[in-house]
Amino acid sequence: MEIPVFTVDAFTNKPFKGNPAAVCLLKHELSDDLYQGIAAEMNLSDTAFITKLSSSDTFTTGSRFRLCWFTPATEVDLCGHATLASAAVLFQHEGNKNPVVVFETKSGDLAVSKQGDGYVMDFPANPPAQEDPTEWKDLVKAAVGDLPVQHVCFCSTTKYALFRLDDSCDRSVLTSLKVDPTALLGSEKSGRVNALIITVKGSPGSQPGYDFYSRCFVPWAGVPEDPVTGSAHTVLGSYWSKELGKTEMLAHQSSRRGGELKLQLKDRRINISGETVTVLQGTITL
C-alpha cells in the first residue's frame, strides 16, 4: 500500500513556523491501529487522514470527504490546524475544483473555503464557563506558579481548561512561562481535562493589533505544547468575544514557532482563518 503524505505548516505563511501537520490521502479507511502507527511515525502534534466517501470520488472533484485526526498517542475529536492543512492539500496539490470542501468528522461537518492566500474554516463555537479558582488551585499552581490569574474557565464540550492571566501580565510574561508537562499531568489526573490554555489580553492599538495571545498544552494527549491550536480558538474566540465585546478578532498563539489566526463569531459557529505552507511531500509505503 502506498499513501501520499504531506507535511503542511498551518497558520503561517513562512516555512517552519505555525503548526506542522501530516496529511494522508486514503482511498479507503484503515484500522485504528494503523492510523495510530502512522501518526506515531510522523511524530507531529497531529496527523490527518482524508478518505474518499466512495470509489467514484476523486480528490480533485469531490466536495465531501471523511476526516479524522490522531496525535502520536491518541485520536482526537477536533483539530483545527490539521483541518486547515487538509484543505490546503486538496486545493493546492490535488487541484480540487469546488469553492468549498466539507469534512465529515467526529465534531460534525466542517466546511473550508478558499479566501485570498488562505482558507476559512467553519467550526463550532465552544464557549467556556467560569469556574471557582480554588477548585483548580493545583493545576493553576503547576501551570503558572504564583502569577495572578483573573479568570479560570472550563469548556465541558472540548474538556479544555482556560486560565486568563491578570491584565497586569503582558505577552512577555506568557512567552517566558516554563510549563512542565509532567507537573500538569501530576496535578490533573481526574480525566476531565484534555488541554490547558493560558491566555492574556492583547494590545489592539499596536501593530499588528492582536486582541489576545495564548499558549496551549496538551500532555494528556501526548503533546507537551501545541504550537498553534485551532480547536483551542473555538474556546478562546468565544471567551474573548464576550470579554471584548467583539465578533471579529486577530489572535496570536505565542509558542516558540508562533502562529496567527483570524476569528469571526457567527451565532454558535466560529470562522477560523489562516494561511499554510507545504514543506514536504512524499509516500508512505506499507
mmCIF file of C-alpha atoms in Angstrom:
data_model
loop_
_atom_site.group_PDB
_atom_site.id
_atom_site.type_symbol
_atom_site.label_atom_id
_atom_site.label_comp_id
_atom_site.label_asym_id
_atom_site.label_seq_id
_atom_site.Cartn_x
_atom_site.Cartn_y
_atom_site.Cartn_z
ATOM 1 C CA MET A 1 0.000 0.000 0.000
ATOM 2 C CA GLU A 2 1.269 3.468 -0.895
ATOM 3 C CA ILE A 3 -0.208 6.516 0.836
ATOM 4 C CA PRO A 4 0.521 10.070 -0.359
ATOM 5 C CA VAL A 5 1.595 12.212 2.582
ATOM 6 C CA PHE A 6 2.266 15.928 3.005
ATOM 7 C CA THR A 7 3.688 17.973 5.855
ATOM 8 C CA VAL A 8 1.984 21.357 5.976
ATOM 9 C CA ASP A 9 2.775 24.245 8.334
ATOM 10 C CA ALA A 10 -0.591 25.756 9.291
ATOM 11 C CA PHE A 11 -1.488 29.273 10.474
ATOM 12 C CA THR A 12 1.602 30.768 8.900
ATOM 13 C CA ASN A 13 2.957 31.905 5.535
ATOM 14 C CA LYS A 14 6.559 31.030 6.410
ATOM 15 C CA PRO A 15 8.175 27.585 6.471
ATOM 16 C CA PHE A 16 8.979 26.140 9.914
ATOM 17 C CA LYS A 17 6.530 28.450 11.659
ATOM 18 C CA GLY A 18 2.945 27.784 12.682
ATOM 19 C CA ASN A 19 1.890 24.220 13.461
ATOM 20 C CA PRO A 20 3.064 21.329 11.272
ATOM 21 C CA ALA A 21 0.528 18.620 10.425
ATOM 22 C CA ALA A 22 0.917 15.482 8.373
ATOM 23 C CA VAL A 23 -1.886 14.886 5.879
ATOM 24 C CA CYS A 24 -2.513 11.432 4.365
ATOM 25 C CA LEU A 25 -4.776 10.811 1.355
ATOM 26 C CA LEU A 26 -6.604 7.486 1.595
ATOM 27 C CA LYS A 27 -8.666 5.519 -0.924
ATOM 28 C CA HIS A 28 -10.367 3.651 1.920
ATOM 29 C CA GLU A 29 -10.430 3.693 5.711
ATOM 30 C CA LEU A 30 -7.722 1.981 7.765
ATOM 31 C CA SER A 31 -7.750 0.281 11.144
ATOM 32 C CA ASP A 32 -7.311 2.444 14.239
ATOM 33 C CA ASP A 33 -4.023 0.653 14.965
ATOM 34 C CA LEU A 34 -2.704 1.631 11.550
ATOM 35 C CA TYR A 35 -3.880 5.221 11.916
ATOM 36 C CA GLN A 36 -2.142 5.367 15.291
ATOM 37 C CA GLY A 37 1.023 3.745 13.969
ATOM 38 C CA ILE A 38 1.312 6.224 11.111
ATOM 39 C CA ALA A 39 0.697 9.172 13.469
ATOM 40 C CA ALA A 40 3.371 7.895 15.851
ATOM 41 C CA GLU A 41 5.778 7.502 12.930
ATOM 42 C CA MET A 42 5.105 11.049 11.702
ATOM 43 C CA ASN A 43 5.574 12.251 15.299
ATOM 44 C CA LEU A 44 3.863 15.612 14.793
ATOM 45 C CA SER A 45 1.215 17.029 17.087
ATOM 46 C CA ASP A 46 -1.473 15.738 14.686
ATOM 47 C CA THR A 47 -1.753 13.619 11.563
ATOM 48 C CA ALA A 48 -4.889 13.984 9.438
ATOM 49 C CA PHE A 49 -6.376 11.207 7.330
ATOM 50 C CA ILE A 50 -8.631 12.213 4.418
ATOM 51 C CA THR A 51 -10.761 9.404 2.992
ATOM 52 C CA LYS A 52 -12.912 9.434 -0.132
ATOM 53 C CA LEU A 53 -16.563 8.664 0.597
ATOM 54 C CA SER A 54 -16.984 6.457 -2.490
ATOM 55 C CA SER A 55 -14.787 4.796 -5.083
ATOM 56 C CA SER A 56 -16.189 7.109 -7.770
ATOM 57 C CA ASP A 57 -14.986 10.227 -5.958
ATOM 58 C CA THR A 58 -11.627 11.819 -6.623
ATOM 59 C CA PHE A 59 -9.678 14.241 -4.505
ATOM 60 C CA THR A 60 -9.981 16.716 -7.391
ATOM 61 C CA THR A 61 -13.732 16.608 -7.988
ATOM 62 C CA GLY A 62 -15.173 15.500 -4.643
ATOM 63 C CA SER A 63 -16.757 18.058 -2.349
ATOM 64 C CA ARG A 64 -17.197 15.857 0.759
ATOM 65 C CA PHE A 65 -14.607 13.690 2.494
ATOM 66 C CA ARG A 66 -14.207 11.825 5.748
ATOM 67 C CA LEU A 67 -11.548 13.269 8.077
ATOM 68 C CA CYS A 68 -10.004 12.043 11.323
ATOM 69 C CA TRP A 69 -7.019 13.161 13.376
ATOM 70 C CA PHE A 70 -4.509 11.314 15.531
ATOM 71 C CA THR A 71 -1.753 12.614 17.799
ATOM 72 C CA PRO A 72 1.244 10.313 18.374
ATOM 73 C CA ALA A 73 -0.702 8.914 21.352
ATOM 74 C CA THR A 74 -4.445 9.016 20.609
ATOM 75 C CA GLU A 75 -7.310 10.019 18.328
ATOM 76 C CA VAL A 76 -8.820 13.477 18.934
ATOM 77 C CA ASP A 77 -12.344 14.736 18.276
ATOM 78 C CA LEU A 78 -11.415 18.135 16.810
ATOM 79 C CA CYS A 79 -8.237 19.566 15.303
ATOM 80 C CA GLY A 80 -8.016 22.947 13.620
ATOM 81 C CA HIS A 81 -4.520 23.143 12.187
ATOM 82 C CA ALA A 82 -4.682 19.679 10.610
ATOM 83 C CA THR A 83 -8.072 20.550 9.076
ATOM 84 C CA LEU A 84 -6.554 23.703 7.603
ATOM 85 C CA ALA A 85 -3.623 21.631 6.320
ATOM 86 C CA SER A 86 -6.023 19.062 4.822
ATOM 87 C CA ALA A 87 -7.899 21.729 2.892
ATOM 88 C CA ALA A 88 -4.607 23.135 1.607
ATOM 89 C CA VAL A 89 -3.599 19.710 0.293
ATOM 90 C CA LEU A 90 -6.914 19.270 -1.532
ATOM 91 C CA PHE A 91 -6.989 22.770 -3.009
ATOM 92 C CA GLN A 92 -3.297 23.318 -3.739
ATOM 93 C CA HIS A 93 -1.918 19.877 -4.504
ATOM 94 C CA GLU A 94 -4.967 17.951 -5.726
ATOM 95 C CA GLY A 95 -6.466 20.926 -7.573
ATOM 96 C CA ASN A 96 -9.908 20.493 -6.032
ATOM 97 C CA LYS A 97 -12.371 22.354 -8.225
ATOM 98 C CA ASN A 98 -15.017 23.151 -5.601
ATOM 99 C CA PRO A 99 -15.249 26.536 -3.841
ATOM 100 C CA VAL A 100 -15.918 24.709 -0.555
ATOM 101 C CA VAL A 101 -14.973 21.260 0.719
ATOM 102 C CA VAL A 102 -16.777 19.639 3.644
ATOM 103 C CA PHE A 103 -15.166 17.179 6.039
ATOM 104 C CA GLU A 104 -17.298 14.665 7.916
ATOM 105 C CA THR A 105 -15.743 14.359 11.377
ATOM 106 C CA LYS A 106 -16.466 13.366 14.965
ATOM 107 C CA SER A 107 -17.317 17.039 15.556
ATOM 108 C CA GLY A 108 -19.839 17.163 12.710
ATOM 109 C CA ASP A 109 -19.476 18.655 9.248
ATOM 110 C CA LEU A 110 -16.596 21.144 8.948
ATOM 111 C CA ALA A 111 -16.599 23.317 5.827
ATOM 112 C CA VAL A 112 -13.455 25.001 4.498
ATOM 113 C CA SER A 113 -13.339 27.598 1.718
ATOM 114 C CA LYS A 114 -10.569 29.467 -0.046
ATOM 115 C CA GLN A 115 -10.100 33.137 0.820
ATOM 116 C CA GLY A 116 -7.246 35.122 -0.689
ATOM 117 C CA ASP A 117 -3.957 33.456 0.167
ATOM 118 C CA GLY A 118 -5.542 31.354 2.914
ATOM 119 C CA TYR A 119 -8.594 29.403 3.975
ATOM 120 C CA VAL A 120 -11.625 29.880 6.216
ATOM 121 C CA MET A 121 -12.838 27.035 8.426
ATOM 122 C CA ASP A 122 -16.419 26.931 9.717
ATOM 123 C CA PHE A 123 -16.152 25.371 13.191
ATOM 124 C CA PRO A 124 -18.477 25.037 16.177
ATOM 125 C CA ALA A 125 -18.054 27.742 18.813
ATOM 126 C CA ASN A 126 -17.305 26.267 22.243
ATOM 127 C CA PRO A 127 -17.869 28.883 24.970
ATOM 128 C CA PRO A 128 -16.322 28.084 28.355
ATOM 129 C CA ALA A 129 -17.947 28.690 31.741
ATOM 130 C CA GLN A 130 -16.225 30.451 34.619
ATOM 131 C CA GLU A 131 -15.116 28.179 37.447
ATOM 132 C CA ASP A 132 -14.207 28.571 41.110
ATOM 133 C CA PRO A 133 -10.395 29.057 41.039
ATOM 134 C CA THR A 134 -9.966 27.234 44.343
ATOM 135 C CA GLU A 135 -11.183 24.034 42.707
ATOM 136 C CA TRP A 136 -8.370 24.336 40.171
ATOM 137 C CA LYS A 137 -5.603 25.502 42.504
ATOM 138 C CA ASP A 138 -3.316 22.512 41.889
ATOM 139 C CA LEU A 139 -3.395 22.861 38.112
ATOM 140 C CA VAL A 140 -3.091 26.659 38.360
ATOM 141 C CA LYS A 141 -0.007 26.267 40.560
ATOM 142 C CA ALA A 142 1.557 23.715 38.210
ATOM 143 C CA ALA A 143 0.878 25.877 35.149
ATOM 144 C CA VAL A 144 1.594 29.471 36.179
ATOM 145 C CA GLY A 145 3.059 29.317 39.677
ATOM 146 C CA ASP A 146 2.297 32.481 41.629
ATOM 147 C CA LEU A 147 1.290 34.636 38.662
ATOM 148 C CA PRO A 148 -2.074 36.373 39.166
ATOM 149 C CA VAL A 149 -4.962 34.638 37.398
ATOM 150 C CA GLN A 150 -8.008 36.755 36.533
ATOM 151 C CA HIS A 151 -10.346 34.008 35.318
ATOM 152 C CA VAL A 152 -10.440 30.229 35.428
ATOM 153 C CA CYS A 153 -12.824 28.737 32.849
ATOM 154 C CA PHE A 154 -13.696 25.306 31.555
ATOM 155 C CA CYS A 155 -15.381 24.130 28.362
ATOM 156 C CA SER A 156 -17.179 20.858 29.019
ATOM 157 C CA THR A 157 -17.659 20.202 25.289
ATOM 158 C CA THR A 158 -13.945 20.137 24.456
ATOM 159 C CA LYS A 159 -12.722 19.472 28.020
ATOM 160 C CA TYR A 160 -10.350 22.444 27.652
ATOM 161 C CA ALA A 161 -9.400 24.462 30.708
ATOM 162 C CA LEU A 162 -8.660 28.170 30.182
ATOM 163 C CA PHE A 163 -6.610 30.312 32.565
ATOM 164 C CA ARG A 164 -6.591 34.045 31.859
ATOM 165 C CA LEU A 165 -3.668 35.862 33.420
ATOM 166 C CA ASP A 166 -4.349 39.215 35.035
ATOM 167 C CA ASP A 167 -4.186 42.247 32.757
ATOM 168 C CA SER A 168 -1.057 43.345 34.609
ATOM 169 C CA CYS A 169 0.668 40.490 32.725
ATOM 170 C CA ASP A 170 1.664 41.131 29.119
ATOM 171 C CA ARG A 171 2.737 38.880 26.284
ATOM 172 C CA SER A 172 6.311 38.659 27.579
ATOM 173 C CA VAL A 173 5.046 37.077 30.801
ATOM 174 C CA LEU A 174 3.150 34.487 28.774
ATOM 175 C CA THR A 175 6.033 33.654 26.436
ATOM 176 C CA SER A 176 8.539 33.374 29.293
ATOM 177 C CA LEU A 177 6.431 30.826 31.179
ATOM 178 C CA LYS A 178 8.203 27.488 31.540
ATOM 179 C CA VAL A 179 5.379 24.985 31.864
ATOM 180 C CA ASP A 180 6.355 21.450 32.888
ATOM 181 C CA PRO A 181 4.064 18.918 31.167
ATOM 182 C CA THR A 182 4.896 16.306 33.800
ATOM 183 C CA ALA A 183 3.730 18.696 36.519
ATOM 184 C CA LEU A 184 0.481 19.294 34.613
ATOM 185 C CA LEU A 185 -0.160 15.566 34.370
ATOM 186 C CA GLY A 186 0.620 15.108 38.052
ATOM 187 C CA SER A 187 -1.754 17.862 39.161
ATOM 188 C CA GLU A 188 -4.697 16.787 36.978
ATOM 189 C CA LYS A 189 -5.391 13.061 36.944
ATOM 190 C CA SER A 190 -9.195 13.102 37.009
ATOM 191 C CA GLY A 191 -9.567 12.726 33.252
ATOM 192 C CA ARG A 192 -11.733 15.844 32.988
ATOM 193 C CA VAL A 193 -9.102 17.896 31.115
ATOM 194 C CA ASN A 194 -7.947 17.328 27.540
ATOM 195 C CA ALA A 195 -5.930 20.530 27.182
ATOM 196 C CA LEU A 196 -4.892 23.667 29.053
ATOM 197 C CA ILE A 197 -4.990 27.135 27.501
ATOM 198 C CA ILE A 198 -3.189 30.082 29.095
ATOM 199 C CA THR A 199 -4.139 33.463 27.673
ATOM 200 C CA VAL A 200 -3.566 37.201 28.152
ATOM 201 C CA LYS A 201 -5.276 40.259 26.769
ATOM 202 C CA GLY A 202 -3.655 41.800 23.715
ATOM 203 C CA SER A 203 -2.968 45.345 22.651
ATOM 204 C CA PRO A 204 -5.113 46.120 19.574
ATOM 205 C CA GLY A 205 -3.727 49.662 19.389
ATOM 206 C CA SER A 206 -0.297 48.355 18.386
ATOM 207 C CA GLN A 207 0.690 46.670 15.125
ATOM 208 C CA PRO A 208 -0.489 44.177 14.004
ATOM 209 C CA GLY A 209 -3.045 44.648 16.776
ATOM 210 C CA TYR A 210 -3.628 41.233 18.329
ATOM 211 C CA ASP A 211 -6.720 41.078 20.519
ATOM 212 C CA PHE A 212 -5.282 38.307 22.677
ATOM 213 C CA TYR A 213 -2.358 35.922 22.995
ATOM 214 C CA SER A 214 -2.344 32.315 24.118
ATOM 215 C CA ARG A 215 -0.390 29.119 24.602
ATOM 216 C CA CYS A 216 -1.845 25.605 24.665
ATOM 217 C CA PHE A 217 -0.599 22.488 26.459
ATOM 218 C CA VAL A 218 -1.902 19.004 25.693
ATOM 219 C CA PRO A 219 0.241 16.471 27.596
ATOM 220 C CA TRP A 220 -2.899 14.403 28.263
ATOM 221 C CA ALA A 221 -2.852 13.538 24.526
ATOM 222 C CA GLY A 222 0.929 13.192 24.296
ATOM 223 C CA VAL A 223 1.630 16.762 23.087
ATOM 224 C CA PRO A 224 3.560 18.805 25.703
ATOM 225 C CA GLU A 225 2.858 22.135 23.946
ATOM 226 C CA ASP A 226 0.897 22.528 20.736
ATOM 227 C CA PRO A 227 2.400 25.284 18.553
ATOM 228 C CA VAL A 228 -0.874 26.722 17.144
ATOM 229 C CA THR A 229 -4.216 25.201 18.103
ATOM 230 C CA GLY A 230 -7.330 25.791 16.012
ATOM 231 C CA SER A 231 -9.598 23.837 18.365
ATOM 232 C CA ALA A 232 -8.441 25.935 21.328
ATOM 233 C CA HIS A 233 -9.596 29.037 19.468
ATOM 234 C CA THR A 234 -13.168 27.729 19.355
ATOM 235 C CA VAL A 235 -12.954 28.227 23.135
ATOM 236 C CA LEU A 236 -10.725 31.321 23.136
ATOM 237 C CA GLY A 237 -12.761 33.089 20.459
ATOM 238 C CA SER A 238 -15.981 32.520 22.383
ATOM 239 C CA TYR A 239 -14.415 33.714 25.639
ATOM 240 C CA TRP A 240 -12.690 36.824 24.309
ATOM 241 C CA SER A 241 -15.642 37.828 22.134
ATOM 242 C CA LYS A 242 -17.716 38.171 25.301
ATOM 243 C CA GLU A 243 -14.919 39.886 27.244
ATOM 244 C CA LEU A 244 -14.020 42.358 24.498
ATOM 245 C CA GLY A 245 -17.477 42.883 23.008
ATOM 246 C CA LYS A 246 -16.206 41.983 19.536
ATOM 247 C CA THR A 247 -17.147 39.355 16.962
ATOM 248 C CA GLU A 248 -14.048 39.765 14.799
ATOM 249 C CA MET A 249 -10.624 39.288 16.364
ATOM 250 C CA LEU A 250 -6.990 38.737 15.470
ATOM 251 C CA ALA A 251 -5.180 36.221 17.674
ATOM 252 C CA HIS A 252 -1.607 35.081 18.116
ATOM 253 C CA GLN A 253 -0.555 31.790 19.674
ATOM 254 C CA SER A 254 2.764 32.607 21.252
ATOM 255 C CA SER A 255 4.595 29.285 21.164
ATOM 256 C CA ARG A 256 8.197 29.065 20.009
ATOM 257 C CA ARG A 257 7.013 28.616 16.401
ATOM 258 C CA GLY A 258 4.082 31.047 16.708
ATOM 259 C CA GLY A 259 1.050 31.498 14.503
ATOM 260 C CA GLU A 260 -1.709 33.939 13.569
ATOM 261 C CA LEU A 261 -5.457 33.279 13.403
ATOM 262 C CA LYS A 262 -8.339 35.480 12.286
ATOM 263 C CA LEU A 263 -11.625 34.797 14.087
ATOM 264 C CA GLN A 264 -15.235 35.697 13.379
ATOM 265 C CA LEU A 265 -18.101 34.651 15.660
ATOM 266 C CA LYS A 266 -21.433 33.853 13.986
ATOM 267 C CA ASP A 267 -24.176 32.652 16.304
ATOM 268 C CA ARG A 268 -22.994 29.251 17.551
ATOM 269 C CA ARG A 269 -20.261 28.943 14.929
ATOM 270 C CA ILE A 270 -16.819 30.474 14.557
ATOM 271 C CA ASN A 271 -14.862 31.124 11.360
ATOM 272 C CA ILE A 272 -11.156 30.499 11.834
ATOM 273 C CA SER A 273 -8.896 31.750 9.042
ATOM 274 C CA GLY A 274 -5.240 31.148 8.346
ATOM 275 C CA GLU A 275 -2.561 30.501 5.754
ATOM 276 C CA THR A 276 -0.408 27.425 5.125
ATOM 277 C CA VAL A 277 2.968 26.403 3.708
ATOM 278 C CA THR A 278 3.743 22.901 2.427
ATOM 279 C CA VAL A 279 7.259 21.830 3.396
ATOM 280 C CA LEU A 280 7.298 18.131 2.478
ATOM 281 C CA GLN A 281 5.614 15.759 0.033
ATOM 282 C CA GLY A 282 6.180 12.024 -0.189
ATOM 283 C CA THR A 283 4.788 8.500 0.053
ATOM 284 C CA ILE A 284 4.255 6.159 2.969
ATOM 285 C CA THR A 285 4.868 2.563 1.878
ATOM 286 C CA LEU A 286 3.273 -0.208 3.950
#
